[in-house]
mmCIF file of C-alpha atoms in Angstrom:
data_model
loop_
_atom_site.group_PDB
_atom_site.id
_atom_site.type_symbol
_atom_site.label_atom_id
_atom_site.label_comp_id
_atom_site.label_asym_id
_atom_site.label_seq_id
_atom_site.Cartn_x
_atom_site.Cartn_y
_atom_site.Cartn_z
ATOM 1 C CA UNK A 293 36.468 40.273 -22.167
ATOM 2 C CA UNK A 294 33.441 41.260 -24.883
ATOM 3 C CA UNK A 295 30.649 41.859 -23.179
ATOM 4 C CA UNK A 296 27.312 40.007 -24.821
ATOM 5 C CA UNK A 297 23.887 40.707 -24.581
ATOM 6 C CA UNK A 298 22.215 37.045 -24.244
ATOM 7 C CA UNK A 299 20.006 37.061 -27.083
ATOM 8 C CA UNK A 300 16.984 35.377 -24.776
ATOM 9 C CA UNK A 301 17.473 39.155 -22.965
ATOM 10 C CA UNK A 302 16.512 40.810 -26.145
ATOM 11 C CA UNK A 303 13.797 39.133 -26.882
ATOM 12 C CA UNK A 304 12.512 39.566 -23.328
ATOM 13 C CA UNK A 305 12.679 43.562 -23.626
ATOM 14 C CA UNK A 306 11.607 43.650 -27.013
ATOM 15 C CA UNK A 307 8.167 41.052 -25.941
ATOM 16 C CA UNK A 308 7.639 43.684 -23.066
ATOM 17 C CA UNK A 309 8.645 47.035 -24.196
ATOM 18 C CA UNK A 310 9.214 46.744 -28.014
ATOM 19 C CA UNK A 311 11.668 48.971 -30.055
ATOM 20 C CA UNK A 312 12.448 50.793 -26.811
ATOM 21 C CA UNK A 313 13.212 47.275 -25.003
ATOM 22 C CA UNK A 314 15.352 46.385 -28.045
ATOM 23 C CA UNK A 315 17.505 49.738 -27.821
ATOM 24 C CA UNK A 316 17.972 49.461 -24.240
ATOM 25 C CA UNK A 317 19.001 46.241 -24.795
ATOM 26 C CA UNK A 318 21.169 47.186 -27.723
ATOM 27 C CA UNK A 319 23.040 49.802 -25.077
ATOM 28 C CA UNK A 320 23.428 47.490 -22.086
ATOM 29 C CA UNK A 321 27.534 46.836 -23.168
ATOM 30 C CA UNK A 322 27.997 50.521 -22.999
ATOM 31 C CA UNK A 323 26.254 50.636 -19.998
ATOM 32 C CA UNK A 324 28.302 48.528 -18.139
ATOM 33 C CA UNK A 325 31.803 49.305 -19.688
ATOM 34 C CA UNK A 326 30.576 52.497 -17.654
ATOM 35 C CA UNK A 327 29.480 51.121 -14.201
ATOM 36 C CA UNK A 328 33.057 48.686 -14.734
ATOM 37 C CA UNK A 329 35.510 51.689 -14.869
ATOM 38 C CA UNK A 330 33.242 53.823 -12.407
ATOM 39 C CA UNK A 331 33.450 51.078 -9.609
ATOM 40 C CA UNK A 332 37.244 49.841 -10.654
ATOM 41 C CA UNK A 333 35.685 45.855 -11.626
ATOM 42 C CA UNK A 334 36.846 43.352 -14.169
ATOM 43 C CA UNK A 335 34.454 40.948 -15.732
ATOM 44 C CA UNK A 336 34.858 37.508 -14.353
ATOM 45 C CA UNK A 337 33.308 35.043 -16.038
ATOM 46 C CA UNK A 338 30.171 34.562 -18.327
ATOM 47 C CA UNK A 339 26.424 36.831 -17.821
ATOM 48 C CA UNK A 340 23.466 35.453 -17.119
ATOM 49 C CA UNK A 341 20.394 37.005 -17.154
ATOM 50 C CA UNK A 342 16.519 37.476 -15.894
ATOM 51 C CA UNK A 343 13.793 38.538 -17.285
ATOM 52 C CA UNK A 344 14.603 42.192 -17.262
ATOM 53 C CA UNK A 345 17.965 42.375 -16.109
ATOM 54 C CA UNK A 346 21.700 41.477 -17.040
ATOM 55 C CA UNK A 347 24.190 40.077 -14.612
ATOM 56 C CA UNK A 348 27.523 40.430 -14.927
ATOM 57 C CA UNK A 349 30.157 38.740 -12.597
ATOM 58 C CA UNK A 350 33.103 40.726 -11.403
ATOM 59 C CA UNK A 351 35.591 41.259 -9.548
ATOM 60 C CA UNK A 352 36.004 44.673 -7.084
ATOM 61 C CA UNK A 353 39.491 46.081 -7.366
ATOM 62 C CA UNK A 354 40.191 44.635 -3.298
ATOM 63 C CA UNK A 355 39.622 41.382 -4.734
ATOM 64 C CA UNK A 356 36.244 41.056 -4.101
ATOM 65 C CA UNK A 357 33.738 38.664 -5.474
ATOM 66 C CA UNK A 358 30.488 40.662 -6.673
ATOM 67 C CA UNK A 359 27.936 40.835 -9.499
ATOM 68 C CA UNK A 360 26.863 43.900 -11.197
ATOM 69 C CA UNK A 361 23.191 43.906 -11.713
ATOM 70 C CA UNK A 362 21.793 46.380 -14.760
ATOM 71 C CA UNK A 363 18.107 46.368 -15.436
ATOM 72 C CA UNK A 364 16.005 49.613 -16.341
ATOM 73 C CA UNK A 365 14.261 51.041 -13.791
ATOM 74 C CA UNK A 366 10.077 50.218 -13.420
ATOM 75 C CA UNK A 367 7.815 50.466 -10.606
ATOM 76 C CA UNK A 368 8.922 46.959 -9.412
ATOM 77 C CA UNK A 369 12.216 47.664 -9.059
ATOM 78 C CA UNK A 370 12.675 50.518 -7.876
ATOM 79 C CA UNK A 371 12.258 49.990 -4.221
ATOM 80 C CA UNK A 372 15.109 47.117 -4.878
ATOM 81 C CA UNK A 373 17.790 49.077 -3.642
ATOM 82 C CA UNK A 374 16.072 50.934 -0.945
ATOM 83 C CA UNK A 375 15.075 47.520 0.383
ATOM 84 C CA UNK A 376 18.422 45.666 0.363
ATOM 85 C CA UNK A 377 19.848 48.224 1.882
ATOM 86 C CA UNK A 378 17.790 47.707 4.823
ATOM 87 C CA UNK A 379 17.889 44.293 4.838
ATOM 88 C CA UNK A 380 21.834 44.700 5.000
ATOM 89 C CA UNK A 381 22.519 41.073 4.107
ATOM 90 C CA UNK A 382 20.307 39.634 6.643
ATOM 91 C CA UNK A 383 18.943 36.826 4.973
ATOM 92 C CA UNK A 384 19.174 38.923 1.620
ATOM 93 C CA UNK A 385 22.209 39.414 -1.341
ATOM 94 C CA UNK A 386 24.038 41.907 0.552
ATOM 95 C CA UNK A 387 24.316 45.382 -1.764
ATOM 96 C CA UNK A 388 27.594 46.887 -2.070
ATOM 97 C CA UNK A 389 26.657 49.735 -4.306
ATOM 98 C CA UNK A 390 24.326 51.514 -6.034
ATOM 99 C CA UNK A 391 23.375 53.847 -8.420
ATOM 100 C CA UNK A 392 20.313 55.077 -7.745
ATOM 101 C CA UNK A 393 19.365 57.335 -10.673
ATOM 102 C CA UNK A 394 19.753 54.295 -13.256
ATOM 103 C CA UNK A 395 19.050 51.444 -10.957
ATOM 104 C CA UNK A 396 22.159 49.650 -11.264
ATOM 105 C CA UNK A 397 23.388 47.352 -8.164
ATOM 106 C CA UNK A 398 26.330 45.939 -7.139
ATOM 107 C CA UNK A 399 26.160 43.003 -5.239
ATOM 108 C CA UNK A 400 27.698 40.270 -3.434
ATOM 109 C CA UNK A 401 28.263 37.267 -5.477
ATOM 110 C CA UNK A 402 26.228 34.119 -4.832
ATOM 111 C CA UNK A 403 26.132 30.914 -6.736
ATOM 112 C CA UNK A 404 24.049 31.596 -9.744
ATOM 113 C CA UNK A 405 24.072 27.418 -10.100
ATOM 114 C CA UNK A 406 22.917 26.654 -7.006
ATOM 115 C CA UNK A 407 18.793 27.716 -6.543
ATOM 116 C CA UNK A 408 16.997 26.813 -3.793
ATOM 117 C CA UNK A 409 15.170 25.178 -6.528
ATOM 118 C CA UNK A 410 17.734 22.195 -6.531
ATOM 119 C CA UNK A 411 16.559 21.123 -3.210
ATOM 120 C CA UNK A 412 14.869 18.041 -4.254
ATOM 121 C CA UNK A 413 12.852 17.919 -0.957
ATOM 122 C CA UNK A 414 10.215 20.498 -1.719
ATOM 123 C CA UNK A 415 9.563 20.648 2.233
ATOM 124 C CA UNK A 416 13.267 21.318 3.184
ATOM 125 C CA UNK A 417 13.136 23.826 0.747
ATOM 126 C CA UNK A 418 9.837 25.612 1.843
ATOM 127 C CA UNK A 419 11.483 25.671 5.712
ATOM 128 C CA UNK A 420 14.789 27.255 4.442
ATOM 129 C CA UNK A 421 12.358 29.634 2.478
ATOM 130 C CA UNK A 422 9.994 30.018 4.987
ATOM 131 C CA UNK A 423 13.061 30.906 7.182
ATOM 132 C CA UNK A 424 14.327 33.547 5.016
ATOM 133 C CA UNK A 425 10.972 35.097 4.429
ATOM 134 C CA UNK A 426 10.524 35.774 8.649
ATOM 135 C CA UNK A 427 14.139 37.193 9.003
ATOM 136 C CA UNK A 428 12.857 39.759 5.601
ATOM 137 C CA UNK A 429 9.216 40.568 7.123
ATOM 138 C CA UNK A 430 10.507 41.612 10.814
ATOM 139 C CA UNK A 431 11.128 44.707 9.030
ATOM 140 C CA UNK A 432 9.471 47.832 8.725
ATOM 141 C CA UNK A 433 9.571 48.961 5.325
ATOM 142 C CA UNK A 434 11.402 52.149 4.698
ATOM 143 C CA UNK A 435 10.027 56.039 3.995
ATOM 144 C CA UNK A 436 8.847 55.683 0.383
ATOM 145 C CA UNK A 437 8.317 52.834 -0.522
ATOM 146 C CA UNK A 438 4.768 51.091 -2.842
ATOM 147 C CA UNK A 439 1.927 50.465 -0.432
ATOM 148 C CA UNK A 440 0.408 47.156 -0.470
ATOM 149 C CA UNK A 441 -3.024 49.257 0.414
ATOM 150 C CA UNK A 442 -2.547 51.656 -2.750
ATOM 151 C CA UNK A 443 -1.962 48.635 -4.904
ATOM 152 C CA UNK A 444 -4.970 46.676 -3.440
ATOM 153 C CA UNK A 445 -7.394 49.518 -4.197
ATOM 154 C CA UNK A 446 -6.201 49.832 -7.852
ATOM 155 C CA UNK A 447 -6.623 46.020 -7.893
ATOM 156 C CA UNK A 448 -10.737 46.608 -6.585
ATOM 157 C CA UNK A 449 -11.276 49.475 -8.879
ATOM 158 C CA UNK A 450 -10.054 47.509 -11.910
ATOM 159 C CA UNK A 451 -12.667 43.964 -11.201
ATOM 160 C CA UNK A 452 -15.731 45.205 -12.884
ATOM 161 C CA UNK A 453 -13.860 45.563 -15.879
ATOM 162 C CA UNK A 454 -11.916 42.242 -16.009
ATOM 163 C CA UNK A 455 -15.489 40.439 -14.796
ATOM 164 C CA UNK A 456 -17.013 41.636 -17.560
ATOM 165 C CA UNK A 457 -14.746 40.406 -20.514
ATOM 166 C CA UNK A 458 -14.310 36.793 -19.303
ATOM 167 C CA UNK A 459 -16.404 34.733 -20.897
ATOM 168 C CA UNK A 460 -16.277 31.531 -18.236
ATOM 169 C CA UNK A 461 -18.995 31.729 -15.025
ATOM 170 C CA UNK A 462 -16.484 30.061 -13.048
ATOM 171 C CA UNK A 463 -13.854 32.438 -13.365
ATOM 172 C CA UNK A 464 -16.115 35.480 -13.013
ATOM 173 C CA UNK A 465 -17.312 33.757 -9.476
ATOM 174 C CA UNK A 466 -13.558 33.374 -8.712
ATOM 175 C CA UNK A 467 -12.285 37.156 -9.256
ATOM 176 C CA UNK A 468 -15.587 38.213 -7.135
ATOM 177 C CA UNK A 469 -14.510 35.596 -3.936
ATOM 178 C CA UNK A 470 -11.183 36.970 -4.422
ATOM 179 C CA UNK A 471 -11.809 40.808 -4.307
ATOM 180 C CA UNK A 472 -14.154 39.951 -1.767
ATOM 181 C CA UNK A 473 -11.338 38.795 0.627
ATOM 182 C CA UNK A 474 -9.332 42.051 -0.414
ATOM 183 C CA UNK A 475 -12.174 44.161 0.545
ATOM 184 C CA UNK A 476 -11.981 42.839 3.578
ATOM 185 C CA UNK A 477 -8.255 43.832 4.435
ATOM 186 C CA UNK A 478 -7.847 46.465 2.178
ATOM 187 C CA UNK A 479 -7.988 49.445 5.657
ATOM 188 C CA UNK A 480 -5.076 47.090 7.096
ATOM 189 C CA UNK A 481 -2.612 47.017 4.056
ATOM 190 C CA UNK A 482 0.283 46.334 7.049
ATOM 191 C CA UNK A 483 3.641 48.098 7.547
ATOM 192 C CA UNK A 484 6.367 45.319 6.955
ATOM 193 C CA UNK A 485 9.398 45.084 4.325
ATOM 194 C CA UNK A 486 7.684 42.412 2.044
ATOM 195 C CA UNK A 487 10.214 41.043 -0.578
ATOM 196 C CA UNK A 488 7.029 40.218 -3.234
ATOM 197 C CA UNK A 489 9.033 37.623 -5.431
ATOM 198 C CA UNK A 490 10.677 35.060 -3.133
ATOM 199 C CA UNK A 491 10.350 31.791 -5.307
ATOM 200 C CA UNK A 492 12.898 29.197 -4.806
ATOM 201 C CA UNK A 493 14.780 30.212 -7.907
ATOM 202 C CA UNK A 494 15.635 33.691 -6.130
ATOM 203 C CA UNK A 495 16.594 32.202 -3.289
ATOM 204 C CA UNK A 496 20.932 31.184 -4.341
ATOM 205 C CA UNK A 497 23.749 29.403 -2.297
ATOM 206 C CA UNK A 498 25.797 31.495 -1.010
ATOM 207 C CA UNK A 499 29.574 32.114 0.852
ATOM 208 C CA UNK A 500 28.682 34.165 3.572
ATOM 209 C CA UNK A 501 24.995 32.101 4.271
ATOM 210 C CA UNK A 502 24.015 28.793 2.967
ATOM 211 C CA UNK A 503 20.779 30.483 1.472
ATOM 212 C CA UNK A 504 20.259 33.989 0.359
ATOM 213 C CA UNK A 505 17.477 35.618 -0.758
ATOM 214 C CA UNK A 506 17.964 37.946 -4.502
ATOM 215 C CA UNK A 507 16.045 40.004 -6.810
ATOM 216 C CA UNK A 508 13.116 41.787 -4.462
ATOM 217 C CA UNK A 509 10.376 43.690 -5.603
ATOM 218 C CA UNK A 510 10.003 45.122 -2.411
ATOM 219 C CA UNK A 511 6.636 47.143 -0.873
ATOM 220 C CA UNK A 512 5.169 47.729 2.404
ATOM 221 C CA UNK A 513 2.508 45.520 3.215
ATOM 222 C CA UNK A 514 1.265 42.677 5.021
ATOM 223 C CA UNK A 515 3.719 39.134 5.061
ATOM 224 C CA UNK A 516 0.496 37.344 3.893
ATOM 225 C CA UNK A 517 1.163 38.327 0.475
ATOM 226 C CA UNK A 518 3.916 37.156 0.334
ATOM 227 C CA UNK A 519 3.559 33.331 0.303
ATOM 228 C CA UNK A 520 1.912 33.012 -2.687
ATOM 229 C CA UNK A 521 5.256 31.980 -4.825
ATOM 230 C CA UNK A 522 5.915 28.925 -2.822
ATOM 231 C CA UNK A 523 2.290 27.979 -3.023
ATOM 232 C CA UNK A 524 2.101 27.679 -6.746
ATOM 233 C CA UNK A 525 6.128 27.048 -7.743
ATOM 234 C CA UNK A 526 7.150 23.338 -7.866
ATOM 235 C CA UNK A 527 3.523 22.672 -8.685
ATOM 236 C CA UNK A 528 4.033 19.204 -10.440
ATOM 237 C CA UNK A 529 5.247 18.131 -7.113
ATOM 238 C CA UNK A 530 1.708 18.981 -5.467
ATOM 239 C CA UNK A 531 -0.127 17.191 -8.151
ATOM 240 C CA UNK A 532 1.585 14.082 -7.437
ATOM 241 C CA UNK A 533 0.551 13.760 -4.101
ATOM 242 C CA UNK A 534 -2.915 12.982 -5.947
ATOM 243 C CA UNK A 535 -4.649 15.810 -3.385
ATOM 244 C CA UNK A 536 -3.563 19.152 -4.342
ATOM 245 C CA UNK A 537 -5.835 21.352 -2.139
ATOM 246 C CA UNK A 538 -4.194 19.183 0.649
ATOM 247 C CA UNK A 539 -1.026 19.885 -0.698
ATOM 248 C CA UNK A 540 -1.425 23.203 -0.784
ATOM 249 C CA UNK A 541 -2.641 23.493 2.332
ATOM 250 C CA UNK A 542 0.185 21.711 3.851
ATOM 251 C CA UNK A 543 2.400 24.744 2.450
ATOM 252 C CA UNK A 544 -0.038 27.359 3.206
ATOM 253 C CA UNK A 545 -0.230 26.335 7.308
ATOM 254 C CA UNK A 546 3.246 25.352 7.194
ATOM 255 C CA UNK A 547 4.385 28.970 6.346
ATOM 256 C CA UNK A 548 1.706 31.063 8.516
ATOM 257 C CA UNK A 549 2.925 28.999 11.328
ATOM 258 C CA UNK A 550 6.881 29.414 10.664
ATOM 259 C CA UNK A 551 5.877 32.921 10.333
ATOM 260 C CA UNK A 552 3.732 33.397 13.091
ATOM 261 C CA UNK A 553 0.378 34.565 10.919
ATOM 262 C CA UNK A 554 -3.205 34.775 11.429
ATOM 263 C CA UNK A 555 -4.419 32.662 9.148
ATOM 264 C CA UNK A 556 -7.800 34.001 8.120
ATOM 265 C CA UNK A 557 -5.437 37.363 7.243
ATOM 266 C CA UNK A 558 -3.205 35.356 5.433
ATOM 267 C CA UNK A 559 -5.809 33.212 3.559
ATOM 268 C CA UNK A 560 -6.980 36.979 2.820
ATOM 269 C CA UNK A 561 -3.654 38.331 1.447
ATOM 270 C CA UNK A 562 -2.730 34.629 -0.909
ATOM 271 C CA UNK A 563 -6.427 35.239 -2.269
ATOM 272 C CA UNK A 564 -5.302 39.132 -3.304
ATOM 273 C CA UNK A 565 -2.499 37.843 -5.318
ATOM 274 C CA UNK A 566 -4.484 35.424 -7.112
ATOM 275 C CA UNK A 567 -6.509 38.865 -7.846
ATOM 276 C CA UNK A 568 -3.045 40.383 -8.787
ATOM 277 C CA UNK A 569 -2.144 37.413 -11.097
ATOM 278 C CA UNK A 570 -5.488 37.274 -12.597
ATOM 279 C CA UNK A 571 -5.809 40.929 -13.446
ATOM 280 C CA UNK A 572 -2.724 40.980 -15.320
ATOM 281 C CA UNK A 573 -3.447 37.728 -17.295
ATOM 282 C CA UNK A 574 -6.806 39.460 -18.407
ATOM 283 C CA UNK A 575 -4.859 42.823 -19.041
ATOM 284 C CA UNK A 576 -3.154 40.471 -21.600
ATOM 285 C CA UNK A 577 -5.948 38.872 -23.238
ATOM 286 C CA UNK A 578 -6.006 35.680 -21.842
ATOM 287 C CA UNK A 579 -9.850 34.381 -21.833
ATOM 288 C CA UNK A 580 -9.390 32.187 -19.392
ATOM 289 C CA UNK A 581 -8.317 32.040 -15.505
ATOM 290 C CA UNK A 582 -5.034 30.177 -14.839
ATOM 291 C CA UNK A 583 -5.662 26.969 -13.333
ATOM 292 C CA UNK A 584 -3.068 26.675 -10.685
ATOM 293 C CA UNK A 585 -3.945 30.312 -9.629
ATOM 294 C CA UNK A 586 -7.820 28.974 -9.267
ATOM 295 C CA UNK A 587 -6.886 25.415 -7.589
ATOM 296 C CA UNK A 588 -4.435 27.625 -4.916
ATOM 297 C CA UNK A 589 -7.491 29.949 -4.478
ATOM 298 C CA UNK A 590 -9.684 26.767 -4.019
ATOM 299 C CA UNK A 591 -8.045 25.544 -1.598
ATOM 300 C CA UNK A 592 -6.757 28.579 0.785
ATOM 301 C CA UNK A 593 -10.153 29.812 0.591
ATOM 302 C CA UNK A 594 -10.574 26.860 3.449
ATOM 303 C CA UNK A 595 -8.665 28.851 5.558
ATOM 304 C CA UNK A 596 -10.852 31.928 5.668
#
């Protein structure tokens, strides 16, 4: 079976990374011809793909069901193999193997078709997620991984420059309520194994679990910032209520209580990644704050 890049993959590297995305790209089918002799698989069936990475499903030489996971290796990711192998499969993909030089996983095989995103009751969703996310965060994270605190401070020390290049009062007041809350927590980064990206389309159906949690971008750090995802993802369905800061809100306290957080931390935490997003949408050039990240700031902000 030919393996294909997807072109959507291409274009993703190439957006991000340019010529050098579009080479790495270009090698990905040697790549994995590699990792399929070196760990005795067979392709199984069509790839799909991320932003960054290519998924291929196979089949171990026992038998097994697994995906192999190739993606090239950044600051997010790094700690993603480090972090599932603590997890061990509890409430998380299970790993299988790794390489840890190139970044390349092999992992149990879940149903790419079925996201937690098909739940069409966003509330039943946000409790199977919410349930996840507690069994991740009674971790401590392992020796070496990113620091919530280290990325908070480069967060502070880069506001004075993003404050001055938007043009919009509003969204200069916004960055300076939001670094204020990271100020505040910044000596008390926390210690736990935070997952970072657990939106309801990493979250798949799985064999071994009903629900398991995928693709981590994992740091050590406080579980407040880690609801932020579900806050903002299925958004349209918070604007139909007709009260979004209530809707919100109903999220928000939903998840500090499932998880057992104080809230005023927690408030503090959601409010640093809405600094996070922010930065990196100025970074880009965007003149403008993004309004979902502003109305979730809005409305946490009640909980300080």
């Amino acid at each position: 079976m030919e393996i294909v890049v997807p072109a959507a993959l291409t274009e993703s590297h190439v957006k991000y990374d340019g010529e050098a995305g579009r080479s790495w790209s270009a090698g990905l089918p040697a790549l994995a011809e590699r990792y399929l002799k070196r760990w005795d698989l067979r392709l199984d069936g069509a790839p799909a793909h991320g932003v960054v990475s290519l998924v291929l499903p196979v089949v171990r030489g026992d038998g097994t069901r697994a995906a192999l996971k190739l993606q090239p290796v950044s600051d997010e990711n790094a700690g993603e193999g480090p972090g599932l192998r603590a997890w061990a499969g509890d409430g998380s993909v299970l790993l299988l193997d790794e390489d840890p030089a190139t970044g390349i996983l092999l992992l149990e095989r879940l149903d790419a078709e079925r996201p937690l995103s098909s739940e069409p009751d966003v509330m039943k969703a946000l409790e199977i997620l919410t349930e996840l996310l507690r069994r991740l965060v009674v971790l401590p994270a392992p020796q070496g991984m990113r620091q919530l605190g280290d990325i908070a401070g480069g967060m502070l020390d880069r506001v004075s420059d993003a404050v001055a290049v938007l043009p919009r009062e509003r969204d200069r007041h916004w960055l300076e309520v939001c670094a204020g809350a990271v100020r505040e927590l910044v000596g008390e980064p926390g210690d736990r194994l935070l997952h970072w990206d657990l939106h309801y389309d990493n979250v798949l159906a799985g064999v071994r679990e009903p629900w398991l949690a995928i693709d981590p971008k994992p740091l050590a750090g406080d579980p407040g910032f880690d609801l932020m995802p579900a806050l903002r993802n299925r958004w349209e369905e918070a604007v139909a209520t007709g009260d979004v800061r209530r809707a919100v809100l109903r999220r928000f306290d939903f998840m500090v209580d499932g998880l057992g957080l104080d809230r005023r931390r927690a408030a503090g935490w959601t409010l640093g990644r809405v600094l996070q997003n922010s930065l990196w949408d100025v970074a880009r050039g965007e003149p403008e704050l993004n309004e979902i990240q502003l109305a979730v700031a809005e409305a946490v902000r009640h909980r300080l």
